[in-house]
Short mmCIF file of C-alpha atoms in Angstrom, two decimals:
data_model
loop_
_atom_site.label_atom_id
_atom_site.label_comp_id
_atom_site.label_asym_id
_atom_site.label_seq_id
_atom_site.Cartn_x
_atom_site.Cartn_y
_atom_site.Cartn_z
CA MET A 54 -16.07 5.29 16.36
CA THR A 55 -19.02 2.67 18.17
CA ALA A 56 -19.44 -1.08 16.50
CA GLN A 57 -22.55 0.47 14.98
CA SER A 58 -21.07 3.59 12.86
CA SER A 59 -18.18 1.37 12.33
CA GLY A 60 -18.34 0.57 8.36
CA VAL A 61 -20.80 2.86 6.50
CA ALA A 62 -23.70 0.80 5.42
CA PHE A 63 -25.50 1.69 2.26
CA ALA A 64 -28.47 2.35 3.84
CA ASP A 65 -27.02 3.81 7.01
CA ALA A 66 -24.46 5.93 3.85
CA PHE A 67 -27.69 6.87 1.50
CA THR A 68 -30.35 8.25 4.48
CA THR A 69 -27.38 10.74 6.20
CA GLY A 70 -25.43 11.32 3.60
CA PHE A 71 -21.36 10.68 2.68
CA THR A 72 -18.63 13.12 1.30
CA TYR A 73 -15.54 11.43 -1.14
CA ASP A 74 -12.90 13.50 -2.64
CA ALA A 75 -12.17 12.04 -6.29
CA LEU A 76 -8.64 12.66 -6.71
CA PRO A 77 -7.03 14.49 -9.42
CA MET A 78 -5.49 12.28 -12.31
CA HIS A 79 -4.94 10.43 -15.40
CA VAL A 80 -5.02 7.02 -15.80
CA ARG A 81 -3.56 5.09 -19.06
CA PHE A 82 -3.56 0.85 -18.66
CA GLY A 83 -2.76 -1.08 -21.02
CA PRO A 84 0.23 -3.94 -22.41
CA GLY A 85 2.35 -1.76 -23.99
CA VAL A 86 1.72 2.17 -22.38
CA ILE A 87 5.04 2.89 -21.02
CA ALA A 88 6.08 3.84 -24.88
CA GLU A 89 3.49 6.75 -24.19
CA LEU A 90 5.59 7.95 -22.50
CA GLY A 91 7.09 10.67 -23.08
CA ALA A 92 3.79 12.05 -24.78
CA GLU A 93 2.96 11.71 -21.71
CA LEU A 94 4.99 14.50 -20.82
CA GLY A 95 4.15 15.86 -23.06
CA ARG A 96 1.31 16.09 -22.05
CA LEU A 97 1.36 18.05 -18.99
CA GLY A 98 3.43 20.62 -20.04
CA LEU A 99 6.47 19.08 -18.90
CA GLY A 100 10.13 19.66 -20.40
CA ARG A 101 12.55 17.24 -18.62
CA ALA A 102 11.64 14.22 -16.01
CA LEU A 103 13.94 12.24 -13.47
CA VAL A 104 13.47 9.01 -13.09
CA LEU A 105 13.69 7.20 -10.01
CA CYS A 106 13.90 3.23 -9.21
CA SER A 107 15.45 1.22 -7.05
CA PRO A 108 18.81 -0.97 -7.85
CA GLU A 109 16.27 -3.39 -8.98
CA GLN A 110 14.43 -1.93 -11.15
CA GLU A 111 17.56 -0.03 -12.73
CA LYS A 112 16.77 -2.72 -16.71
CA THR A 113 13.37 -0.91 -16.65
CA GLY A 114 14.16 2.31 -15.55
CA GLU A 115 16.75 2.87 -18.31
CA LEU A 116 12.74 1.28 -20.13
CA ALA A 117 11.54 4.41 -18.99
CA ALA A 118 14.26 6.65 -20.02
CA GLU A 119 13.86 5.68 -23.08
CA ALA A 120 10.22 6.16 -23.71
CA LEU A 121 10.60 10.01 -22.62
CA ARG A 122 12.51 10.43 -26.52
CA GLY A 123 14.42 13.45 -25.27
CA ARG A 124 12.80 14.09 -21.93
CA ALA A 125 15.25 11.98 -19.00
CA ALA A 126 16.72 14.67 -17.21
CA GLY A 127 18.58 11.02 -16.15
CA VAL A 128 17.75 8.01 -13.95
CA LEU A 129 18.45 7.73 -10.74
CA ALA A 130 19.05 4.04 -9.14
CA GLN A 131 18.43 4.55 -5.88
CA ALA A 132 15.27 4.21 -4.10
CA ARG A 133 14.94 1.71 -0.78
CA MET A 134 12.34 0.82 1.02
CA HIS A 135 10.58 3.56 3.93
CA VAL A 136 12.46 6.38 1.62
CA PRO A 137 15.34 7.03 4.09
CA ILE A 138 15.47 10.72 4.43
CA GLU A 139 19.26 10.55 3.45
CA VAL A 140 17.67 8.92 -0.04
CA ALA A 141 15.04 11.57 0.15
CA HIS A 142 17.93 13.88 -0.02
CA LEU A 143 19.93 12.76 -2.73
CA ALA A 144 16.88 12.85 -4.79
CA ARG A 145 16.15 16.15 -4.00
CA GLU A 146 19.27 17.09 -4.84
CA ARG A 147 19.76 15.01 -7.90
CA ALA A 148 16.51 16.70 -9.04
CA ALA A 149 17.33 19.93 -9.12
CA ALA A 150 20.96 19.69 -10.85
CA LEU A 151 19.61 18.02 -13.58
CA GLY A 152 17.38 21.22 -13.99
CA ALA A 153 13.64 18.36 -13.59
CA ASP A 154 10.64 19.60 -13.75
CA ALA A 155 9.34 16.60 -13.44
CA CYS A 156 9.82 12.79 -11.51
CA VAL A 157 8.94 9.00 -13.65
CA ALA A 158 8.61 7.37 -10.16
CA VAL A 159 8.79 3.87 -12.11
CA GLY A 160 8.57 0.70 -9.48
CA GLY A 161 6.26 -0.37 -6.46
CA GLY A 162 6.32 1.55 -3.17
CA SER A 163 9.90 2.98 -2.92
CA ALA A 164 10.54 4.29 -6.48
CA ILE A 165 6.58 6.24 -5.61
CA GLY A 166 7.82 6.97 -2.40
CA LEU A 167 11.14 8.32 -3.48
CA GLY A 168 9.18 9.83 -6.33
CA LYS A 169 6.39 11.67 -3.64
CA ALA A 170 9.39 12.74 -0.83
CA VAL A 171 11.45 14.93 -4.23
CA ALA A 172 7.63 16.72 -4.42
CA LEU A 173 6.43 17.17 -1.48
CA GLU A 174 10.03 19.95 -0.29
CA GLN A 175 10.18 20.98 -4.61
CA GLY A 176 6.52 20.84 -5.41
CA LEU A 177 7.84 18.71 -8.95
CA PRO A 178 5.08 16.61 -10.31
CA ILE A 179 4.91 13.07 -10.95
CA VAL A 180 4.21 10.53 -13.18
CA ALA A 181 4.24 7.09 -11.96
CA VAL A 182 4.62 3.53 -13.95
CA PRO A 183 3.94 1.27 -11.00
CA THR A 184 4.80 -2.66 -11.59
CA THR A 185 4.24 -4.08 -8.30
CA TYR A 186 0.94 -4.44 -6.40
CA ALA A 187 1.30 -1.89 -3.92
CA GLY A 188 -0.90 0.85 -5.18
CA SER A 189 1.17 4.01 -3.43
CA GLU A 190 0.54 5.98 -7.09
CA MET A 191 -2.66 6.51 -5.59
CA THR A 192 -2.34 7.70 -2.48
CA PRO A 193 -1.99 11.62 -1.15
CA VAL A 194 0.62 9.41 1.50
CA TRP A 195 3.60 10.18 1.78
CA GLY A 196 5.86 8.70 4.20
CA LEU A 197 9.65 8.93 5.66
CA THR A 198 12.44 7.27 8.40
CA GLU A 199 14.62 9.07 10.34
CA GLY A 200 16.24 8.15 13.06
CA GLY A 201 14.45 4.89 13.07
CA ARG A 202 11.19 6.29 13.44
CA LYS A 203 8.57 6.44 10.19
CA ARG A 204 7.10 9.86 9.76
CA THR A 205 3.87 10.41 7.37
CA GLY A 206 1.67 12.37 6.83
CA ARG A 207 -1.69 13.50 3.52
CA ASP A 208 -0.92 16.21 0.60
CA PRO A 209 -1.81 15.92 -2.24
CA ARG A 210 1.72 17.62 -3.73
CA VAL A 211 2.83 14.33 -3.68
CA LEU A 212 -0.63 12.96 -5.73
CA PRO A 213 1.11 11.26 -9.26
CA VAL A 214 -0.58 13.49 -12.38
CA SER A 215 -0.08 10.48 -14.02
CA VAL A 216 -0.33 6.56 -13.75
CA LEU A 217 0.36 4.90 -16.75
CA TYR A 218 -0.17 0.60 -15.86
CA ASP A 219 1.34 -1.68 -18.00
CA PRO A 220 0.69 -4.65 -17.32
CA GLU A 221 3.59 -6.36 -19.23
CA LEU A 222 5.44 -4.13 -16.64
CA THR A 223 4.44 -6.79 -13.96
CA ALA A 224 5.76 -10.11 -15.84
CA ASP A 225 8.92 -10.87 -14.33
CA LEU A 226 7.93 -9.63 -11.40
CA PRO A 227 9.02 -12.93 -8.90
CA ILE A 228 6.04 -14.28 -7.74
CA GLY A 229 7.34 -14.44 -3.31
CA MET A 230 6.59 -10.22 -4.38
CA SER A 231 3.87 -10.70 -6.25
CA VAL A 232 2.49 -12.54 -3.96
CA THR A 233 3.25 -10.01 -0.62
CA SER A 234 2.84 -6.71 -3.14
CA GLY A 235 -1.05 -7.62 -3.78
CA LEU A 236 -1.57 -8.79 -0.21
CA ASN A 237 -0.08 -5.39 0.92
CA ALA A 238 -3.14 -4.10 -1.93
CA VAL A 239 -5.79 -6.15 -0.21
CA ALA A 240 -5.03 -3.79 3.07
CA HIS A 241 -5.52 -0.68 2.21
CA ALA A 242 -8.72 -1.60 0.91
CA VAL A 243 -9.42 -3.63 3.94
CA GLU A 244 -9.40 -0.53 6.17
CA SER A 245 -10.99 0.77 3.75
CA LEU A 246 -13.36 0.06 4.90
CA TYR A 247 -14.19 0.58 8.04
CA ALA A 248 -12.51 4.17 8.53
CA PRO A 249 -14.76 6.79 10.52
CA ASP A 250 -14.27 8.41 6.05
CA SER A 251 -15.39 5.46 5.24
CA SER A 252 -18.00 5.64 1.39
CA PRO A 253 -19.81 3.87 -0.77
CA ILE A 254 -18.08 4.31 -3.22
CA VAL A 255 -15.30 3.68 -1.47
CA SER A 256 -17.11 0.67 -0.05
CA MET A 257 -17.62 -0.89 -4.09
CA MET A 258 -14.89 -0.05 -5.28
CA ALA A 259 -12.44 -2.38 -2.17
CA GLU A 260 -15.32 -4.87 -2.61
CA GLU A 261 -14.18 -5.15 -6.12
CA GLY A 262 -10.14 -4.84 -5.76
CA VAL A 263 -9.91 -7.93 -3.13
CA ARG A 264 -12.28 -9.68 -5.02
CA ALA A 265 -9.95 -8.87 -8.31
CA MET A 266 -6.70 -9.26 -6.22
CA THR A 267 -7.50 -12.51 -4.88
CA ALA A 268 -8.25 -14.30 -7.31
CA ALA A 269 -5.46 -12.71 -9.44
CA LEU A 270 -3.08 -14.70 -7.32
CA PRO A 271 -3.75 -17.60 -7.82
CA ALA A 272 -2.97 -17.54 -11.28
CA ILE A 273 -0.51 -15.93 -10.72
CA VAL A 274 1.23 -18.23 -8.73
CA ALA A 275 0.26 -20.88 -10.76
CA ALA A 276 2.25 -19.55 -14.09
CA GLY A 277 3.53 -16.32 -13.11
CA SER A 278 3.28 -15.49 -17.27
CA ASP A 279 -0.62 -15.14 -16.98
CA ARG A 280 -1.12 -11.93 -18.11
CA ASP A 281 -4.81 -12.02 -18.16
CA ALA A 282 -4.25 -12.70 -14.44
CA ARG A 283 -1.18 -10.63 -14.08
CA ALA A 284 -3.60 -7.68 -16.10
CA ARG A 285 -6.08 -8.45 -13.47
CA ALA A 286 -3.92 -7.78 -10.21
CA LEU A 287 -2.91 -4.34 -11.36
CA PHE A 288 -6.47 -3.21 -11.76
CA GLY A 289 -7.05 -4.45 -8.72
CA ALA A 290 -4.01 -3.06 -7.12
CA TRP A 291 -5.16 0.06 -8.63
CA LEU A 292 -8.65 0.14 -7.13
CA CYS A 293 -7.13 -1.12 -3.85
CA GLY A 294 -5.04 2.23 -3.68
CA ALA A 295 -7.56 4.23 -4.51
CA CYS A 296 -8.98 2.98 -1.03
CA LEU A 297 -6.01 4.78 1.00
CA GLY A 298 -5.83 7.33 -1.02
CA ALA A 299 -9.48 8.40 0.25
CA THR A 300 -9.78 7.29 3.90
CA THR A 301 -7.88 7.41 6.66
CA MET A 302 -5.39 5.00 7.84
CA SER A 303 -6.42 3.07 11.00
CA LEU A 304 -4.65 0.80 13.80
CA HIS A 305 -2.90 -2.09 10.96
CA HIS A 306 -1.44 0.59 8.71
CA LYS A 307 0.62 1.92 11.80
CA LEU A 308 1.97 -1.30 12.78
CA CYS A 309 3.55 -1.23 9.37
CA HIS A 310 4.97 2.24 10.06
CA ALA A 311 5.62 1.20 13.35
CA LEU A 312 7.42 -2.20 12.25
CA GLY A 313 9.40 -0.78 8.95
CA GLY A 314 9.91 2.53 10.32
CA THR A 315 12.18 1.03 13.76
CA LEU A 316 13.29 -2.28 12.97
CA ASP A 317 13.75 -1.68 8.91
CA LEU A 318 11.51 -5.05 7.93
CA PRO A 319 10.42 -5.82 4.80
CA HIS A 320 7.23 -3.79 3.59
CA ALA A 321 5.32 -5.45 1.80
CA PRO A 322 5.86 -9.07 3.33
CA THR A 323 5.01 -7.03 6.98
CA HIS A 324 1.73 -6.22 5.42
CA THR A 325 1.16 -9.94 4.90
CA ALA A 326 1.62 -11.05 8.57
CA VAL A 327 0.25 -8.74 10.27
CA LEU A 328 -2.97 -8.12 7.89
CA PRO A 329 -4.66 -10.94 8.49
CA HIS A 330 -4.19 -9.75 13.05
CA ALA A 331 -4.90 -6.23 12.53
CA LEU A 332 -8.07 -7.14 10.59
CA ALA A 333 -9.14 -10.18 13.57
CA TYR A 334 -8.75 -7.73 16.54
CA ASN A 335 -11.41 -5.27 14.57
CA GLN A 336 -13.32 -7.94 13.20
CA ARG A 337 -16.53 -7.42 15.42
CA ALA A 338 -16.83 -3.84 15.26
CA THR A 339 -16.63 -4.05 11.91
CA PRO A 340 -19.67 -6.42 10.56
CA ALA A 341 -20.64 -3.70 6.83
CA ALA A 342 -16.97 -5.48 6.76
CA VAL A 343 -16.67 -8.01 7.35
CA ALA A 344 -20.04 -8.77 4.77
CA ALA A 345 -18.11 -7.29 2.08
CA LEU A 346 -15.07 -9.47 3.03
CA SER A 347 -17.35 -12.35 3.31
CA ARG A 348 -18.35 -11.45 -0.31
CA ALA A 349 -15.37 -11.10 -2.06
CA LEU A 350 -13.41 -13.88 -0.55
CA GLY A 351 -15.52 -16.69 -0.52
CA ALA A 352 -15.22 -17.02 3.10
CA GLY A 353 -17.66 -16.01 6.83
CA ASN A 354 -14.19 -15.45 8.84
CA PRO A 355 -12.36 -12.79 6.89
CA ALA A 356 -9.30 -12.74 9.26
CA ARG A 357 -9.04 -16.40 8.74
CA ALA A 358 -9.56 -16.34 5.58
CA LEU A 359 -6.59 -14.26 4.50
CA TRP A 360 -3.98 -16.03 6.69
CA ASP A 361 -5.14 -19.32 5.11
CA LEU A 362 -5.16 -17.26 1.60
CA ALA A 363 -1.74 -16.22 2.55
CA GLY A 364 0.30 -19.92 3.49
CA GLU A 365 -1.55 -21.42 0.28
CA LEU A 366 -0.01 -19.15 -1.84
CA GLY A 367 3.71 -19.24 -0.10
CA ALA A 368 3.66 -15.57 2.23
CA PRO A 369 5.70 -15.68 4.73
CA ARG A 370 2.96 -15.28 7.49
CA SER A 371 5.28 -14.43 10.86
CA LEU A 372 7.10 -11.10 11.20
CA ALA A 373 9.58 -14.59 13.44
CA GLU A 374 10.66 -14.87 10.03
CA LEU A 375 11.18 -11.40 8.40
CA GLY A 376 13.99 -10.73 11.14
CA MET A 377 12.25 -9.54 14.28
CA ALA A 378 12.58 -10.26 17.88
CA GLU A 379 10.45 -11.81 20.12
CA ALA A 380 11.50 -9.06 22.47
CA ASP A 381 10.69 -6.24 19.82
CA ILE A 382 6.79 -6.98 20.82
CA ALA A 383 6.68 -4.30 23.77
CA ARG A 384 8.50 -1.06 22.27
CA ILE A 385 6.44 -1.85 19.07
CA ALA A 386 3.45 -1.40 21.33
CA GLU A 387 4.19 1.09 23.23
CA GLN A 388 5.42 3.32 20.20
CA VAL A 389 1.84 2.16 18.50
CA VAL A 390 -0.57 3.31 21.14
CA THR A 391 1.37 6.74 22.04
CA SER A 392 0.69 7.65 18.98
CA PRO A 393 -2.65 5.65 17.62
CA TYR A 394 -4.16 6.30 13.94
CA ALA A 395 -7.75 6.42 14.28
CA ASN A 396 -9.07 3.53 14.44
CA PRO A 397 -13.03 0.93 15.48
CA VAL A 398 -11.66 -0.10 19.05
CA PRO A 399 -9.77 1.35 21.02
CA VAL A 400 -5.87 0.64 20.16
CA THR A 401 -4.79 -0.62 23.49
CA ARG A 402 -1.52 -1.80 24.97
CA ASP A 403 -2.20 -5.82 25.80
CA GLY A 404 -3.92 -6.02 22.41
CA VAL A 405 -1.52 -4.65 20.43
CA VAL A 406 1.64 -7.03 22.46
CA ARG A 407 -1.13 -9.91 22.36
CA LEU A 408 -1.49 -8.66 18.11
CA LEU A 409 2.26 -8.62 17.89
CA GLN A 410 2.31 -11.57 19.01
CA ALA A 411 0.20 -13.75 17.35
CA ALA A 412 2.25 -12.79 14.23
CA TRP A 413 5.56 -12.92 16.14
CA ALA A 414 4.39 -16.65 16.36
CA GLY A 415 2.71 -16.95 12.81
CA GLU A 416 -0.57 -18.23 14.72
CA PRO A 417 -3.41 -17.64 12.95
CA PRO A 418 -5.60 -14.17 13.70
CA ALA A 419 -7.77 -14.70 16.77
CA VAL A 420 -10.64 -13.37 16.82
CA GLY A 421 -11.51 -10.42 19.70
CA LEU A 422 -12.32 -7.19 20.47
CA ALA A 423 -9.17 -4.98 22.56
CA GLY A 424 -7.02 -7.21 23.72
CA GLU A 425 -9.72 -10.46 24.45
CA VAL A 426 -8.43 -12.89 22.52
CA VAL A 427 -11.17 -15.67 21.22
CA ALA A 428 -9.94 -18.97 19.86
#
């Protein structure tokens, strides 16, 4: 994809035409909607649901089971980052043993990803109840980690049939996790702006999603109990996740999948540390994306603005502090360039190494093309 064609501009898209696939799902948004979980399963004609959550979210998982009003088959609080294949096998076996005909995934990307692993093999529909800002609930993208490698794919079977967004469930989300989860969502919107299958519809959602999320996060840091800010962040996560669901992933997500699957780095903090550098790598070739992000962020250099924002919010900005060794840079770069995702500029080994070196050290992002470093 050339610099001229990257990042779909409205005028060009209306002249040449575009496509957009609206993903089929039912969404309920509002304080207290978790109480309607049982009614939602009834509306869908589902009988018994296995509730999936992480160990940290077990209390919320039990709350969801209560809200199912007799439709709960059980609670499995074993979800983990990057969906290890052994956990996927456990969830599939438990769902079959309990006779569940659906999964209710409560939490962030780990729980929803586990639900997708069950849906991928057994076809059980997913009702998602997000409690973070990851956005996984809006996508047909699945991921499984086995043997130190994370495999991803797209399949309509893993798209949740219903999503209940209850801002009250995010009120106790720790500030640090709120920030990194929110910036993870922003990464989805950023890449959608220069995806080869972007469109004016996606661009509008992406710009508004970034605007909503980056306005909400400082308010959450200032007062974690700010319900308006929590609701705005959840709305932003919905929009950003929908962008990821509608478009092709690029270099940023490839990097994060390699770092997470191979090194088991924490998911959302890794996205937070990598995003400014991946955007800087592509920024000169994506003028329409830069224009949209500049409007949303109120800054002319979006890559630097996101790096600055992460620092202001107290988020990690280096892969070193997340546990990555400098010696790992070469093998991650090799993995990325061996099977790259679609990207607006060439994904070169030298370029990826330079990007990872800067992200590992926590340096400010340098805007350049395919390995060119510009201060």
